[in-house]
CSV table of C-alpha atoms in Angstrom, one decimal:
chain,number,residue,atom,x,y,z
V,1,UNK,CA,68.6,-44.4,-64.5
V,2,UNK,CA,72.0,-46.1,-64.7
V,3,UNK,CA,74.6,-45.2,-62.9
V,4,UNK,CA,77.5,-43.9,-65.4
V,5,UNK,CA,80.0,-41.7,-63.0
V,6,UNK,CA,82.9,-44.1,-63.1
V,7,UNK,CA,82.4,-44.6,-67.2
V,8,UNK,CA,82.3,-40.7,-68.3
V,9,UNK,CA,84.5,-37.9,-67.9
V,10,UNK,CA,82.6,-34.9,-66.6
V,11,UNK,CA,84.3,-32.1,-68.4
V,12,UNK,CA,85.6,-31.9,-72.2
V,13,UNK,CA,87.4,-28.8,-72.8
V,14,UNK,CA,88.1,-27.2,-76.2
V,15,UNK,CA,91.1,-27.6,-77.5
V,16,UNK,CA,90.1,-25.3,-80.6
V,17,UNK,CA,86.2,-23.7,-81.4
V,18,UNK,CA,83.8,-26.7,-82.1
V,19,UNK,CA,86.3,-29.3,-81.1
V,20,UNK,CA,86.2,-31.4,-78.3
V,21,UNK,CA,88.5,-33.1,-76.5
V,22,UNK,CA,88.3,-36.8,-76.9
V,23,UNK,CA,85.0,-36.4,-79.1
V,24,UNK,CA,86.0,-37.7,-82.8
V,25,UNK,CA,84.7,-36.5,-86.2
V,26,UNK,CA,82.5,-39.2,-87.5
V,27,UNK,CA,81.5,-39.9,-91.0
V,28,UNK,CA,78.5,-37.8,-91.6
V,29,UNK,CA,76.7,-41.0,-92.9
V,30,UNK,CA,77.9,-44.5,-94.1
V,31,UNK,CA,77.8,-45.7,-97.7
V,32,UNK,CA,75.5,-42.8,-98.6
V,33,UNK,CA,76.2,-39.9,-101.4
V,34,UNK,CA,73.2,-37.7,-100.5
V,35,UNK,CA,74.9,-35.1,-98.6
V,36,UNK,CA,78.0,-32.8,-99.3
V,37,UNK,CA,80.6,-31.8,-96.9
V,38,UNK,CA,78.6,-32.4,-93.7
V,39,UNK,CA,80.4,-34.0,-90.7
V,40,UNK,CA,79.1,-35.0,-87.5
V,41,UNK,CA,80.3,-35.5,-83.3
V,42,UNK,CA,78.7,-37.6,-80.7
V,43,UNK,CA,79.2,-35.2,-77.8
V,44,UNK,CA,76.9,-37.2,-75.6
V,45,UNK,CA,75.4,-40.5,-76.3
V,46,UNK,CA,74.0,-44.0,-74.6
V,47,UNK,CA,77.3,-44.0,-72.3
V,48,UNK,CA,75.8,-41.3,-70.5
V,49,UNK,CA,72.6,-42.7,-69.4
V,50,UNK,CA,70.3,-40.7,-70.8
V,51,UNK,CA,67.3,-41.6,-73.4
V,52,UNK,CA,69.0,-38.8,-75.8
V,53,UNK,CA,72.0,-38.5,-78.2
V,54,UNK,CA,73.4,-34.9,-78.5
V,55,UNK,CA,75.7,-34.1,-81.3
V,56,UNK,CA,77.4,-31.0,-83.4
V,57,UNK,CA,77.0,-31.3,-87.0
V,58,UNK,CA,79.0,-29.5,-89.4
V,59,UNK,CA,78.4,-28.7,-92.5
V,60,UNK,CA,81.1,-26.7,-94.3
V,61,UNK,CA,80.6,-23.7,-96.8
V,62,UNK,CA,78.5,-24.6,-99.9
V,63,UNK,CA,77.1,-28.1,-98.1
V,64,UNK,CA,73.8,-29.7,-96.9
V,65,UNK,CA,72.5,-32.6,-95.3
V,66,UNK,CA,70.1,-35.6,-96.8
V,67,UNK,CA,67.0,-34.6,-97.6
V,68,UNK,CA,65.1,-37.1,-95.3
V,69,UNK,CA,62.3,-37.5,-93.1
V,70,UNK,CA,62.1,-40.1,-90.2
V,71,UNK,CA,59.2,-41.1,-87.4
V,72,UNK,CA,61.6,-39.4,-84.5
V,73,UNK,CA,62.5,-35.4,-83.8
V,74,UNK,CA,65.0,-33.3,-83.5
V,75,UNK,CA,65.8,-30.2,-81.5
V,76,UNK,CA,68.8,-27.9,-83.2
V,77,UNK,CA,70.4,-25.3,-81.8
V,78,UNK,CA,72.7,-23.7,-84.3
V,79,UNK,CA,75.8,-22.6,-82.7
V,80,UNK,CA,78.1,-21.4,-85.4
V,81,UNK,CA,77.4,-19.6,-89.2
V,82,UNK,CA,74.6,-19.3,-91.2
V,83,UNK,CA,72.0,-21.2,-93.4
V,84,UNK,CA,69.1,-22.4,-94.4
V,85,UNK,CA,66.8,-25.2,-93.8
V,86,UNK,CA,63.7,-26.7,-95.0
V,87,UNK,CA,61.3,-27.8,-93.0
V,88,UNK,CA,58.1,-29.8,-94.0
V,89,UNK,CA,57.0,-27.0,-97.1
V,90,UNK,CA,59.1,-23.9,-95.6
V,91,UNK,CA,63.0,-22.9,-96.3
V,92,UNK,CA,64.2,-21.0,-93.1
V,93,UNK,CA,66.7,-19.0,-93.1
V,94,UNK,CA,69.1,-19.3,-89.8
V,95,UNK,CA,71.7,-17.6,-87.9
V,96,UNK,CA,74.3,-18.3,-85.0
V,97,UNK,CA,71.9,-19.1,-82.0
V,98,UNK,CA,68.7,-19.8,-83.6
V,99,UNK,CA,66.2,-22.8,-82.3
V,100,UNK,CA,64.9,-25.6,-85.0
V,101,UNK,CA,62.3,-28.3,-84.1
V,102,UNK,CA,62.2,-30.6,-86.9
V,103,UNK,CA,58.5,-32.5,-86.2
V,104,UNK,CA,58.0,-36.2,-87.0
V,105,UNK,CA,58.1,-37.3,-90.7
V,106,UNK,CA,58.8,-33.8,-92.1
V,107,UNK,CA,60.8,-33.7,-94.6
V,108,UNK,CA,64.0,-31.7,-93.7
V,109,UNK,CA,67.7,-30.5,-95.2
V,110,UNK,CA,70.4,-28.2,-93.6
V,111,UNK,CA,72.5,-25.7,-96.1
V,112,UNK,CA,75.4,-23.4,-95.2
V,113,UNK,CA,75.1,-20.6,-97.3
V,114,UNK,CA,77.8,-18.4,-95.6
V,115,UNK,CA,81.7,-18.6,-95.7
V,116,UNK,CA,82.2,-20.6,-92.8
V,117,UNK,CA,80.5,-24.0,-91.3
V,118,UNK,CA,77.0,-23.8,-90.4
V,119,UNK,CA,77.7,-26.0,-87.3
V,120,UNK,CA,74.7,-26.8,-84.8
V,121,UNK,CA,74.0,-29.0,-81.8
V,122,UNK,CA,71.1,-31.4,-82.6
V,123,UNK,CA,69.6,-33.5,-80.2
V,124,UNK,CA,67.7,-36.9,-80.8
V,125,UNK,CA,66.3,-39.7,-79.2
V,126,UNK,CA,68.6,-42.6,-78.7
V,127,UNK,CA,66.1,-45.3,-80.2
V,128,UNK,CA,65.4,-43.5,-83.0
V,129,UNK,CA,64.3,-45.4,-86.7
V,130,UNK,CA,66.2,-44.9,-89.9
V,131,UNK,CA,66.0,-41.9,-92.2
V,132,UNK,CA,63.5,-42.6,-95.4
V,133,UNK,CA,64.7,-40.8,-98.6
V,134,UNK,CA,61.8,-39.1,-101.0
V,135,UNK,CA,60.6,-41.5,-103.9
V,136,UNK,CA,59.7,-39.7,-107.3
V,137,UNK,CA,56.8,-39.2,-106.3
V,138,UNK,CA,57.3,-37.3,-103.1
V,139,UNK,CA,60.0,-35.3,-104.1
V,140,UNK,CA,58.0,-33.7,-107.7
V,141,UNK,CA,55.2,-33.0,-104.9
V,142,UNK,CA,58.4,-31.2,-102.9
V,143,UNK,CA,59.7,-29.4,-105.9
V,144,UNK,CA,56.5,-28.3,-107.1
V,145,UNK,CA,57.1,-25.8,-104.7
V,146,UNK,CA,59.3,-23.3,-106.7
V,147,UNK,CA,61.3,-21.8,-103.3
V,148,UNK,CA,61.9,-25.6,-101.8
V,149,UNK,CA,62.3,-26.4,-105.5
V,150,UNK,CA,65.3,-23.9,-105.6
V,151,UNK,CA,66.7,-25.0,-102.0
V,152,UNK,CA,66.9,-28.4,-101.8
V,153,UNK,CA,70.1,-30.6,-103.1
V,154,UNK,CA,70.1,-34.1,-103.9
């Protein structure tokens, strides 16, 4: 493991809720129109050594992620609001301090559905592959599902 003491500040307070010091908002995603209102924070990446990125999305009252599915996982911890999500061929409804495992090519989408941020803490590998949108195909096989049909945004 490399040594990253004299690169990384230990500590990163608060300076409001779900705001961290020194830890910038970031375009959600670049040149991509497949989300609404969805933000995103690095709050530990590849300067800290590890073989993981963890970061705090965002997504603001009304919003939702891509609707994507990708070789690598994720592990959510939703900190802040409420939702929903799909998962694979199930909408989930979630609340502050729920756990989400998002398996390997599932298709997946985050929604707020309450009157603040859903805002959770998802964690990834670093080497990770791209995200890969449904074709027409896929997603009339998604929506043919009348509940994911009536959940998911594109």
């Amino acid at each position: 493991m490399t040594d990253v003491r004299h690169r990384t500040d230990p500590h990163r307070g608060q300076p409001e809720p779900f705001r961290w010091a020194d830890v910038p908002e970031l375009v959600y995603k670049e040149h991509d129109t497949t989300f609404r209102g969805v933000t995103r924070r690095v709050l530990f990446g590849a300067e800290h050594g590890q073989d993981v990125e963890v970061r705090y999305f965002e997504v603001a009252p009304g919003g939702w992620s891509t609707l994507e599915h990708h070789e690598h996982t994720h592990q959510v911890v939703v900190l802040r609001g409420s939702g929903a999500c799909l998962i694979e061929d199930r909408v989930i409804p979630l609340q502050q301090h729920d756990l989400v495992f998002v398996p390997a090519w599932a298709w997946h989408q985050f929604r707020a559905t309450g009157d603040e941020p859903l805002g959770f803490q998802c964690i990834v590998p670093l080497d990770r592959d791209r995200p890969v949108l449904p074709d027409a195909a896929e997603f009339a096989t998604l929506i043919g599902d009348p509940e994911i049909a009536a959940f998911v945004r594109r």
